[in-house]
CSV table of C-alpha atoms in Angstrom, one decimal:
chain,number,residue,atom,x,y,z
P,463,MET,CA,0.0,0.0,0.0
P,464,LYS,CA,2.8,2.4,0.9
P,465,THR,CA,4.6,1.7,-2.3
P,466,PHE,CA,1.4,2.2,-4.3
P,467,LYS,CA,0.9,5.6,-2.5
P,468,ILE,CA,4.5,6.7,-3.3
P,469,VAL,CA,4.3,5.6,-6.9
P,470,SER,CA,0.9,7.3,-7.3
P,471,ILE,CA,2.2,10.6,-5.9
P,472,ILE,CA,5.4,10.6,-7.9
P,473,GLY,CA,3.4,9.7,-11.1
P,474,PHE,CA,0.9,12.4,-10.4
P,475,ILE,CA,3.7,15.1,-9.9
P,476,SER,CA,5.6,13.8,-13.0
P,477,PHE,CA,2.5,13.8,-15.2
P,478,ALA,CA,1.5,17.3,-14.0
P,479,THR,CA,5.0,18.6,-14.7
P,480,ILE,CA,5.2,17.2,-18.2
P,481,SER,CA,1.7,18.4,-19.1
P,482,CYS,CA,2.5,22.0,-18.3
P,483,SER,CA,3.7,24.2,-21.2
P,484,PRO,CA,3.4,27.9,-22.3
P,485,GLU,CA,1.6,26.9,-25.5
P,486,ARG,CA,-1.1,25.1,-23.4
P,487,ALA,CA,-1.3,28.1,-21.1
P,488,THR,CA,-2.2,30.3,-24.1
P,489,ILE,CA,-4.9,27.8,-25.2
P,490,VAL,CA,-6.5,27.5,-21.7
P,491,GLN,CA,-6.4,31.2,-20.9
P,492,GLY,CA,-7.8,32.2,-24.2
P,493,LYS,CA,-11.0,30.1,-23.9
P,494,SER,CA,-14.3,32.0,-24.1
P,495,GLY,CA,-17.1,31.8,-21.7
P,496,VAL,CA,-19.3,29.8,-24.0
P,497,GLN,CA,-16.4,27.3,-24.6
P,498,LEU,CA,-15.9,26.9,-20.8
P,499,TRP,CA,-19.7,26.6,-20.2
P,500,SER,CA,-19.9,23.8,-22.7
P,501,GLU,CA,-16.8,22.0,-21.4
P,502,THR,CA,-17.0,22.5,-17.6
P,503,CYS,CA,-20.6,22.1,-16.4
P,504,MET,CA,-21.0,18.7,-18.0
P,505,ARG,CA,-18.1,17.3,-15.9
P,506,CYS,CA,-20.7,16.8,-13.2
P,507,HIS,CA,-24.2,17.5,-14.7
P,508,ASN,CA,-26.0,18.4,-17.9
P,509,THR,CA,-25.2,21.9,-19.2
P,510,PRO,CA,-27.7,24.4,-17.9
P,511,SER,CA,-29.8,26.7,-20.1
P,512,PRO,CA,-28.9,30.4,-19.6
P,513,ALA,CA,-32.6,31.2,-19.8
P,514,ASP,CA,-33.4,29.3,-16.6
P,515,PHE,CA,-32.2,32.0,-14.2
P,516,ASN,CA,-32.0,35.8,-14.3
P,517,ASP,CA,-28.8,37.8,-13.8
P,518,ALA,CA,-29.1,38.1,-10.0
P,519,ASP,CA,-29.8,34.4,-9.6
P,520,TRP,CA,-26.8,33.5,-11.9
P,521,SER,CA,-24.6,35.7,-9.6
P,522,THR,CA,-25.7,33.8,-6.6
P,523,ILE,CA,-25.2,30.4,-8.3
P,524,GLU,CA,-21.8,31.6,-9.6
P,525,MET,CA,-20.3,31.8,-6.1
P,526,HIS,CA,-22.0,28.5,-5.1
P,527,MET,CA,-20.6,26.7,-8.1
P,528,ARG,CA,-17.2,28.3,-8.1
P,529,VAL,CA,-16.7,26.8,-4.6
P,530,ARG,CA,-18.5,23.5,-5.1
P,531,ALA,CA,-16.9,22.6,-8.5
P,532,ASN,CA,-13.5,24.2,-7.6
P,533,LEU,CA,-13.5,26.5,-10.6
P,534,THR,CA,-10.8,29.1,-11.0
P,535,ALA,CA,-11.8,32.7,-10.5
P,536,ASP,CA,-11.3,33.5,-14.2
P,537,GLU,CA,-13.2,30.4,-15.5
P,538,SER,CA,-16.0,31.2,-13.2
P,539,LYS,CA,-16.2,34.8,-14.3
P,540,LYS,CA,-16.2,33.9,-18.0
P,541,ILE,CA,-18.8,31.2,-17.7
P,542,PHE,CA,-21.3,33.3,-15.6
P,543,ASP,CA,-20.7,36.4,-17.7
P,544,PHE,CA,-21.7,34.3,-20.7
P,545,LEU,CA,-24.8,33.0,-18.9
P,546,ARG,CA,-25.9,36.5,-17.9
P,547,SER,CA,-25.4,37.7,-21.4
P,548,ALA,CA,-27.3,34.9,-23.0
P,549,ASN,CA,-30.3,34.6,-20.7
N,8,MET,CA,-41.4,19.4,11.4
N,9,LYS,CA,-44.0,22.1,10.5
N,10,ARG,CA,-41.8,24.5,12.4
N,11,ILE,CA,-39.1,24.0,9.7
N,12,ILE,CA,-41.2,23.6,6.6
N,13,LEU,CA,-43.6,26.5,7.1
N,14,PRO,CA,-40.9,29.1,7.6
N,15,LEU,CA,-39.1,27.8,4.5
N,16,ILE,CA,-42.2,28.1,2.4
N,17,ALA,CA,-42.9,31.6,3.8
N,18,MET,CA,-39.3,32.7,3.1
N,19,PHE,CA,-39.7,31.4,-0.5
N,20,PHE,CA,-42.9,33.4,-1.2
N,21,VAL,CA,-41.7,36.5,0.6
N,22,SER,CA,-38.4,36.5,-1.4
N,23,ASN,CA,-40.3,36.2,-4.6
N,24,LEU,CA,-42.7,39.0,-3.6
N,25,VAL,CA,-39.8,41.3,-2.7
N,26,ALA,CA,-38.1,40.4,-6.0
N,27,GLN,CA,-41.2,41.3,-8.0
N,28,GLN,CA,-41.7,44.6,-6.2
N,29,ASP,CA,-38.2,45.8,-6.7
N,30,SER,CA,-36.5,45.0,-10.0
N,31,LYS,CA,-33.3,46.6,-9.0
N,32,PRO,CA,-30.9,43.9,-8.0
N,33,SER,CA,-29.9,44.0,-4.4
N,34,LYS,CA,-26.4,43.4,-3.2
N,35,THR,CA,-27.8,40.7,-0.8
N,36,GLN,CA,-29.1,37.8,-2.8
N,37,PHE,CA,-31.3,35.0,-1.4
N,38,MET,CA,-32.2,31.9,-3.4
N,39,ILE,CA,-33.8,28.6,-2.8
N,40,ARG,CA,-32.7,25.8,-5.0
N,41,GLY,CA,-32.4,22.0,-4.4
N,42,TYR,CA,-33.6,18.7,-5.7
N,43,GLY,CA,-36.0,16.0,-5.1
N,44,SER,CA,-37.2,12.6,-6.3
N,45,ALA,CA,-40.0,10.1,-6.3
N,46,GLY,CA,-40.2,6.6,-7.5
N,47,PHE,CA,-41.2,2.9,-7.5
N,48,GLN,CA,-39.1,-0.1,-6.4
N,49,ALA,CA,-39.5,-3.8,-6.9
N,50,LEU,CA,-37.1,-5.9,-4.7
N,51,ASN,CA,-36.3,-9.6,-5.0
N,52,ASP,CA,-34.2,-10.5,-1.9
N,53,GLU,CA,-33.2,-14.2,-2.1
N,54,GLY,CA,-36.6,-15.1,-3.5
N,55,GLU,CA,-38.7,-12.8,-1.2
N,56,LYS,CA,-40.4,-10.3,-3.4
N,57,GLU,CA,-41.9,-7.0,-2.5
N,58,SER,CA,-42.7,-3.8,-4.4
N,59,SER,CA,-43.7,-0.3,-3.4
N,60,PHE,CA,-44.0,3.2,-4.6
N,61,ASN,CA,-41.2,4.6,-2.5
N,62,ASN,CA,-40.2,7.6,-0.6
N,63,GLY,CA,-40.4,11.0,-2.1
N,64,THR,CA,-37.4,13.0,-1.1
N,65,PHE,CA,-36.9,16.7,-1.1
N,66,ALA,CA,-33.6,18.5,-0.4
N,67,PRO,CA,-33.9,22.3,-0.4
N,68,ILE,CA,-30.7,24.3,-0.7
N,69,ILE,CA,-30.7,27.8,0.6
N,70,LEU,CA,-28.1,30.2,-0.7
N,71,PHE,CA,-27.6,33.6,1.0
N,72,LYS,CA,-25.1,35.8,-0.8
N,73,PHE,CA,-24.1,38.8,1.3
N,74,SER,CA,-21.5,40.2,-1.0
N,75,ASP,CA,-19.2,39.1,-3.9
N,76,LYS,CA,-17.0,37.4,-1.3
N,77,PHE,CA,-19.3,36.2,1.5
N,78,MET,CA,-22.0,33.5,1.3
N,79,PHE,CA,-23.9,31.2,3.5
N,80,GLU,CA,-25.3,27.9,2.1
N,81,THR,CA,-27.3,25.1,3.6
N,82,GLU,CA,-29.0,21.9,2.4
N,83,MET,CA,-31.6,20.0,4.3
N,84,GLU,CA,-33.1,16.7,3.3
N,85,PHE,CA,-36.6,15.5,3.9
N,86,ALA,CA,-37.6,11.9,3.2
N,87,TYR,CA,-40.6,9.8,4.1
N,88,GLU,CA,-39.4,6.5,5.4
N,89,ASN,CA,-41.1,3.8,7.4
N,90,GLY,CA,-44.1,5.9,8.0
N,91,GLU,CA,-42.2,8.8,9.4
N,92,LEU,CA,-40.8,12.1,8.0
N,93,GLU,CA,-37.0,11.8,8.3
N,94,THR,CA,-34.9,15.0,8.3
N,95,ALA,CA,-31.2,15.6,7.9
N,96,LEU,CA,-28.9,18.6,7.6
N,97,GLU,CA,-26.6,17.8,4.7
N,98,TYR,CA,-24.5,20.9,5.1
N,99,ALA,CA,-24.6,24.4,6.6
N,100,ASN,CA,-21.6,26.6,6.1
N,101,ALA,CA,-20.3,30.1,5.6
N,102,MET,CA,-17.7,30.8,2.9
N,103,TYR,CA,-15.5,33.7,2.3
N,104,THR,CA,-13.4,34.3,-0.8
N,105,VAL,CA,-10.0,35.5,0.5
N,106,ASN,CA,-8.6,36.0,-3.0
N,107,LYS,CA,-8.6,34.4,-6.5
N,108,TYR,CA,-6.9,31.3,-5.2
N,109,ILE,CA,-8.3,30.7,-1.7
N,110,THR,CA,-11.8,30.4,-0.3
N,111,ILE,CA,-12.4,29.6,3.4
N,112,ARG,CA,-15.4,27.6,4.6
N,113,ALA,CA,-16.5,27.0,8.1
N,114,GLY,CA,-19.4,24.9,9.5
N,115,LYS,CA,-20.8,21.6,8.2
N,116,PHE,CA,-19.7,21.0,4.6
N,117,LEU,CA,-19.6,18.1,2.1
N,118,LEU,CA,-16.1,16.6,2.3
N,119,PRO,CA,-13.9,16.6,-0.8
N,120,TYR,CA,-13.1,12.9,-0.3
N,121,GLY,CA,-13.1,11.8,-3.9
N,122,THR,CA,-15.8,13.3,-5.9
N,123,PHE,CA,-18.9,11.2,-5.6
N,124,MET,CA,-20.4,12.6,-2.4
N,125,GLU,CA,-19.4,16.1,-2.9
N,126,ARG,CA,-20.3,16.5,-6.6
N,127,LEU,CA,-22.3,13.6,-7.9
N,128,HIS,CA,-24.7,12.3,-5.2
N,129,PRO,CA,-27.7,14.6,-5.7
N,130,SER,CA,-30.5,12.6,-7.3
N,131,TRP,CA,-30.7,14.9,-10.4
N,132,ILE,CA,-27.0,14.5,-11.0
N,133,ASN,CA,-26.5,10.8,-10.0
N,134,LYS,CA,-27.2,8.8,-13.1
N,135,LEU,CA,-28.6,5.9,-11.2
N,136,SER,CA,-31.1,5.9,-8.4
N,137,SER,CA,-28.7,4.3,-5.8
N,138,VAL,CA,-25.3,5.2,-4.6
N,139,PRO,CA,-22.3,2.8,-5.2
N,140,LEU,CA,-21.3,0.4,-2.5
N,141,GLY,CA,-19.0,2.0,0.1
N,142,PHE,CA,-21.0,5.2,0.2
N,143,GLY,CA,-23.9,6.3,2.3
N,144,HIS,CA,-25.3,4.2,5.2
N,145,ASP,CA,-22.8,1.5,6.2
N,146,GLY,CA,-20.3,3.0,3.9
N,147,ILE,CA,-16.5,3.4,4.5
N,148,THR,CA,-16.3,6.9,3.0
N,149,PRO,CA,-17.1,10.2,4.8
N,150,SER,CA,-19.7,12.5,3.2
N,151,SER,CA,-19.6,15.6,5.4
N,152,GLY,CA,-17.8,17.0,8.4
N,153,VAL,CA,-18.0,19.9,10.8
N,154,GLY,CA,-14.9,22.1,10.7
N,155,VAL,CA,-13.0,24.5,8.6
N,156,GLU,CA,-11.7,24.2,5.0
N,157,LEU,CA,-9.5,26.1,2.6
N,158,ARG,CA,-10.0,25.4,-1.1
N,159,GLY,CA,-9.4,26.9,-4.5
N,160,ALA,CA,-8.2,26.3,-8.0
N,161,PHE,CA,-5.5,27.6,-10.3
N,162,ILE,CA,-4.0,27.2,-13.7
N,163,LEU,CA,-0.3,26.5,-14.0
N,164,ASN,CA,1.3,26.7,-17.5
N,165,GLY,CA,-1.9,25.4,-19.1
N,166,SER,CA,-2.9,22.7,-16.6
N,167,ARG,CA,-5.7,23.1,-14.1
N,168,PHE,CA,-5.3,22.2,-10.5
N,169,ASN,CA,-7.8,22.3,-7.7
N,170,TYR,CA,-7.2,21.7,-4.0
N,171,ALA,CA,-9.0,21.5,-0.7
N,172,LEU,CA,-7.5,21.2,2.8
N,173,TYR,CA,-9.7,20.8,5.9
N,174,SER,CA,-9.8,20.0,9.5
N,175,THR,CA,-13.0,18.6,11.1
N,176,ASN,CA,-14.1,16.8,14.2
N,177,GLY,CA,-13.3,13.6,12.2
N,178,PRO,CA,-14.7,10.1,12.3
N,179,THR,CA,-15.4,8.2,15.6
N,180,LEU,CA,-14.7,4.6,16.3
N,181,ASN,CA,-17.5,2.4,17.4
N,182,ASP,CA,-15.8,0.5,20.2
N,183,GLY,CA,-18.7,-2.1,20.4
N,184,ASN,CA,-19.8,-1.2,23.9
N,185,ASP,CA,-23.3,-0.4,22.8
N,186,GLU,CA,-23.4,-2.2,19.5
N,187,PRO,CA,-21.0,-5.2,19.6
N,188,GLU,CA,-21.9,-6.2,16.0
N,189,GLU,CA,-20.4,-2.8,14.9
N,190,ALA,CA,-17.1,-2.9,16.8
N,191,GLY,CA,-14.4,-1.3,14.7
N,192,ILE,CA,-16.7,0.6,12.4
N,193,LEU,CA,-16.1,4.3,11.8
N,194,HIS,CA,-19.0,6.8,12.1
N,195,PHE,CA,-18.7,10.0,10.1
N,196,ASP,CA,-21.6,12.2,11.2
N,197,ASN,CA,-20.1,13.9,14.2
N,198,TYR,CA,-21.4,17.3,15.3
N,199,GLU,CA,-19.3,17.0,18.5
N,200,ASP,CA,-15.8,15.7,18.7
N,201,ASN,CA,-15.1,12.6,20.9
N,202,ASN,CA,-11.5,13.5,21.5
N,203,LYS,CA,-9.1,16.5,21.4
N,204,ASN,CA,-7.6,15.4,18.1
N,205,LYS,CA,-8.9,17.1,14.9
N,206,SER,CA,-8.9,15.2,11.6
N,207,VAL,CA,-6.8,16.6,8.7
N,208,GLY,CA,-7.9,15.9,5.2
N,209,GLY,CA,-7.7,17.1,1.7
N,210,ARG,CA,-7.9,16.5,-2.0
N,211,ILE,CA,-5.9,17.6,-5.0
N,212,GLY,CA,-7.4,17.4,-8.4
N,213,PHE,CA,-5.5,17.7,-11.7
N,214,LEU,CA,-7.0,18.3,-15.1
N,215,PRO,CA,-4.2,17.5,-17.6
N,216,PHE,CA,-5.9,18.3,-20.9
N,217,THR,CA,-6.8,21.7,-22.2
N,218,ASP,CA,-10.5,20.7,-22.8
N,219,SER,CA,-11.0,19.8,-19.1
N,220,SER,CA,-12.3,16.4,-20.2
N,221,THR,CA,-10.2,14.5,-17.7
N,222,GLU,CA,-9.6,14.9,-14.0
N,223,VAL,CA,-7.7,12.7,-11.6
N,224,GLY,CA,-7.8,13.3,-7.9
N,225,PHE,CA,-6.1,12.1,-4.7
N,226,SER,CA,-7.8,12.5,-1.3
N,227,PHE,CA,-6.8,11.7,2.2
N,228,LEU,CA,-8.2,11.9,5.7
N,229,ASN,CA,-6.3,11.2,8.9
N,230,ALA,CA,-7.6,11.3,12.5
N,231,LYS,CA,-7.5,9.8,15.9
N,232,VAL,CA,-10.9,8.1,16.2
N,233,GLY,CA,-11.2,6.6,19.7
N,234,ASP,CA,-13.0,8.2,22.6
N,235,LYS,CA,-10.8,10.2,25.0
N,236,ASP,CA,-10.2,8.5,28.3
N,237,SER,CA,-11.0,5.1,26.8
N,238,ASN,CA,-8.8,2.2,25.9
N,239,TYR,CA,-9.1,3.3,22.3
N,240,LYS,CA,-7.8,6.9,22.7
N,241,ASP,CA,-4.7,6.3,20.6
N,242,VAL,CA,-6.5,4.5,17.8
N,243,SER,CA,-6.1,6.3,14.4
N,244,SER,CA,-7.6,5.9,11.0
N,245,ASN,CA,-6.1,6.7,7.7
N,246,LEU,CA,-8.4,7.0,4.7
N,247,ILE,CA,-7.3,7.5,1.1
N,248,ALA,CA,-9.2,7.8,-2.1
N,249,TYR,CA,-8.3,8.1,-5.8
N,250,ASP,CA,-10.8,9.4,-8.3
N,251,PHE,CA,-11.0,9.6,-12.0
N,252,SER,CA,-13.4,11.4,-14.4
N,253,PHE,CA,-13.6,11.6,-18.2
N,254,VAL,CA,-16.4,13.5,-19.8
N,255,LYS,CA,-16.2,14.4,-23.5
N,256,LYS,CA,-18.4,14.8,-26.5
N,257,VAL,CA,-17.0,12.3,-29.0
N,258,ASN,CA,-18.1,13.2,-32.6
N,259,SER,CA,-17.3,9.7,-34.0
N,260,LEU,CA,-19.7,8.2,-31.4
N,261,GLY,CA,-22.3,10.9,-31.8
N,262,GLY,CA,-22.7,11.8,-28.2
N,263,ILE,CA,-21.2,12.4,-24.7
N,264,ILE,CA,-19.2,9.7,-23.0
N,265,ASP,CA,-19.0,10.0,-19.2
N,266,ILE,CA,-16.7,7.8,-17.2
N,267,LYS,CA,-16.4,8.1,-13.4
N,268,ALA,CA,-14.4,5.9,-11.0
N,269,GLN,CA,-13.3,6.1,-7.3
N,270,TYR,CA,-11.2,3.8,-5.2
N,271,ASN,CA,-11.4,4.2,-1.4
N,272,THR,CA,-9.4,2.6,1.4
N,273,SER,CA,-9.8,2.8,5.1
N,274,VAL,CA,-7.2,1.5,7.6
N,275,THR,CA,-7.7,1.8,11.3
N,276,ASP,CA,-5.2,0.7,13.9
N,277,ASP,CA,-5.6,-2.7,15.4
N,278,ALA,CA,-7.5,-2.7,18.7
N,279,ASN,CA,-9.1,-5.3,21.0
N,280,TYR,CA,-12.9,-5.6,21.1
N,281,ILE,CA,-15.2,-7.6,23.3
N,282,GLU,CA,-17.5,-10.3,21.9
N,283,VAL,CA,-20.3,-11.3,24.3
N,284,HIS,CA,-21.5,-14.8,23.8
N,285,GLU,CA,-25.1,-16.0,24.2
N,286,ASP,CA,-24.3,-17.5,27.6
N,287,GLY,CA,-22.9,-14.1,28.8
N,288,ASP,CA,-19.2,-15.0,28.6
N,289,GLU,CA,-17.0,-12.3,27.2
N,290,GLU,CA,-14.1,-12.9,24.8
N,291,GLU,CA,-11.6,-10.4,23.5
N,292,TYR,CA,-10.8,-10.5,19.8
N,293,THR,CA,-9.1,-8.3,17.2
N,294,PHE,CA,-8.8,-8.1,13.5
N,295,GLU,CA,-6.9,-6.2,10.8
N,296,ASN,CA,-9.2,-3.2,10.4
N,297,SER,CA,-8.8,-2.5,6.7
N,298,SER,CA,-11.7,-1.9,4.2
N,299,ASP,CA,-11.8,-0.8,0.6
N,300,SER,CA,-14.4,0.0,-2.0
N,301,PHE,CA,-14.4,0.8,-5.6
N,302,TYR,CA,-16.8,1.9,-8.3
N,303,ALA,CA,-16.6,2.6,-12.0
N,304,GLN,CA,-19.5,4.0,-14.1
N,305,LEU,CA,-19.9,4.4,-17.8
N,306,SER,CA,-22.6,6.4,-19.5
N,307,PHE,CA,-23.4,7.5,-23.0
N,308,LYS,CA,-25.9,10.1,-24.2
N,309,PRO,CA,-26.4,10.3,-28.0
N,310,THR,CA,-26.7,14.1,-28.0
N,311,MET,CA,-25.9,14.4,-31.7
N,312,SER,CA,-28.7,12.1,-32.8
N,313,ALA,CA,-31.2,13.5,-35.3
N,314,SER,CA,-34.0,12.2,-33.2
N,315,ASN,CA,-35.2,14.4,-30.4
N,316,PHE,CA,-36.2,11.4,-28.4
N,317,LEU,CA,-32.9,9.6,-28.7
N,318,LYS,CA,-31.0,12.8,-27.9
N,319,ASN,CA,-32.6,12.7,-24.4
N,320,ILE,CA,-31.8,9.1,-23.7
N,321,GLU,CA,-28.9,8.1,-21.6
N,322,LEU,CA,-27.5,4.6,-21.1
N,323,VAL,CA,-25.6,3.9,-17.8
N,324,GLY,CA,-23.7,1.0,-16.3
N,325,ARG,CA,-22.0,0.8,-13.0
N,326,TYR,CA,-19.9,-1.8,-11.1
N,327,SER,CA,-19.1,-1.3,-7.4
N,328,GLU,CA,-17.7,-3.5,-4.7
N,329,LEU,CA,-17.1,-3.3,-0.9
N,330,ASN,CA,-14.7,-5.4,1.2
N,331,THR,CA,-14.8,-4.9,5.0
N,332,PRO,CA,-12.4,-6.6,7.4
N,333,GLU,CA,-12.1,-10.3,7.7
N,334,GLY,CA,-12.8,-11.3,11.3
N,335,ALA,CA,-15.0,-8.3,12.1
N,336,GLU,CA,-18.7,-8.8,13.0
N,337,TRP,CA,-19.5,-6.6,10.0
N,338,GLU,CA,-17.2,-8.5,7.6
N,339,SER,CA,-18.5,-8.4,4.1
N,340,ASN,CA,-17.4,-9.0,0.5
N,341,VAL,CA,-20.1,-7.6,-1.8
N,342,ASN,CA,-20.3,-6.6,-5.4
N,343,GLN,CA,-23.0,-4.8,-7.3
N,344,THR,CA,-23.8,-4.3,-10.9
N,345,ALA,CA,-26.3,-1.7,-12.0
N,346,PHE,CA,-27.7,-0.7,-15.4
N,347,GLY,CA,-30.0,2.1,-16.3
N,348,VAL,CA,-31.8,3.9,-19.1
N,349,ASN,CA,-32.5,7.5,-18.3
N,350,TYR,CA,-34.8,9.9,-20.2
N,351,TRP,CA,-34.0,13.5,-19.7
N,352,LEU,CA,-37.1,15.7,-19.6
N,353,SER,CA,-34.8,18.8,-19.3
N,354,TRP,CA,-31.2,19.4,-18.3
N,355,ARG,CA,-32.2,19.0,-14.6
N,356,SER,CA,-34.9,16.4,-14.6
N,357,ALA,CA,-34.8,12.7,-15.6
N,358,ILE,CA,-36.9,9.6,-15.5
N,359,LYS,CA,-34.5,6.8,-14.5
N,360,VAL,CA,-35.2,3.1,-15.1
N,361,ASN,CA,-32.6,1.0,-13.3
N,362,TYR,CA,-31.9,-2.7,-12.6
N,363,GLN,CA,-29.4,-3.5,-9.9
N,364,ILE,CA,-27.9,-6.9,-8.8
N,365,THR,CA,-26.1,-7.1,-5.5
N,366,ASP,CA,-24.2,-10.3,-4.6
N,367,GLY,CA,-21.8,-11.3,-1.9
N,368,THR,CA,-21.5,-12.4,1.7
N,369,GLY,CA,-21.5,-10.8,5.2
N,370,GLY,CA,-23.0,-7.6,6.4
N,371,HIS,CA,-25.0,-7.3,9.6
N,372,GLY,CA,-26.9,-10.5,8.8
N,373,GLY,CA,-23.6,-12.4,8.4
N,374,GLY,CA,-25.0,-14.6,5.6
N,375,ARG,CA,-25.4,-14.5,1.8
N,376,ILE,CA,-26.4,-11.3,0.1
N,377,ASP,CA,-28.3,-11.8,-3.1
N,378,ASN,CA,-30.8,-9.2,-4.2
N,379,LYS,CA,-32.1,-7.7,-7.3
N,380,ILE,CA,-33.8,-4.3,-7.4
N,381,PHE,CA,-35.8,-2.7,-10.2
N,382,THR,CA,-36.4,1.0,-9.8
N,383,ILE,CA,-38.1,3.8,-11.6
N,384,GLN,CA,-37.2,7.2,-10.3
N,385,TRP,CA,-38.2,10.7,-11.3
N,386,ALA,CA,-35.4,13.0,-10.2
N,387,PHE,CA,-35.5,16.8,-10.6
N,388,GLY,CA,-33.3,19.8,-9.7
N,389,ILE,CA,-35.0,23.1,-8.9
């Protein structure tokens, strides 16, 4: 078990290190709100319709979901700016 | 119970009334969301058959946002079981956003131990009407805790990471004094601590690909679990979980593939427990207190189909297993296979038709476990 844990942690760190690159950073940081909305929400549940809530409600849900789903601040802002603009 | 439900209903209508009267958004936001379910179940337990329309459940979530940085959230659960209305507080916590990378929470919160209980267990999100083995009642994984937590997410050179680090009252060890058949089991629902030690736990998640399709996570929880001033005061537990998620729209398959998996282990220090025989004699015994559980789930939704009906269909399969310590009164080796066809009425409401086979040995009865359950559940988020 101990060996498994050590190998897992080393593997995790190695994989994380290898997968980081400036080119990927440009791709990730350049994503639009609609792209992030279509990719991120469905990691747990179906993608919500922007029309289901008004701007104030989306702002409340934004903080709830940012914490629950562990979204970055920028991702969260882009997604919910899109939802507020499209409802 | 009316004392809880009636104020909730009143708050809902008053908030709507206020919102209608004043269209200018206020800085303080109040919202009731939540989810519920209702269904039918037919059970075949080793040849004994029974069927019933089963409990409707309702879990209101109240969100109170005081500012862009400060929020209170709570979820209650109401279920009608065995002729009585059962209530539970799933979580109730205040959260404060310190900066872009750190949010602090305090109170009762869902534990980021793997992803199933924190993110996937609500009935309108869970693709099957049951939870995998190892979770929930008689499970080996914690679902919530009372304490304090730091969490956040960041992007590092194109890879996403998220983290959570918390300290809670932690699990307690059932020493068997009151329930000899549960000696050595951990209980996770502790509003008050049974010792001075506080548990430390956390999770780190890593999304290696730019499309966020894949996430791997590692979780841990470590605590002393024995009652202070008892023979078990130095007994500790170490829980570890690994989780995996892959969700992606695959054009060649014409829909969304969703794979979830989680492996959990629980190791508690060896301790001596007392077995009371039928003639009243007591005998000391011990066992290696290690348990593990695992689940893997695959689902497919043909969202690119030309047919509106097929677009809303989802096929699900899940395998799970639970192994509890050999030599314990609650020793078990159980596996479960579940299949489902879901029809999504909207993005947050589904009719789920499930068939689940559970097979193994042990549990509280100590004998063979062999049951098959057919369920129809209507689950909805609000």
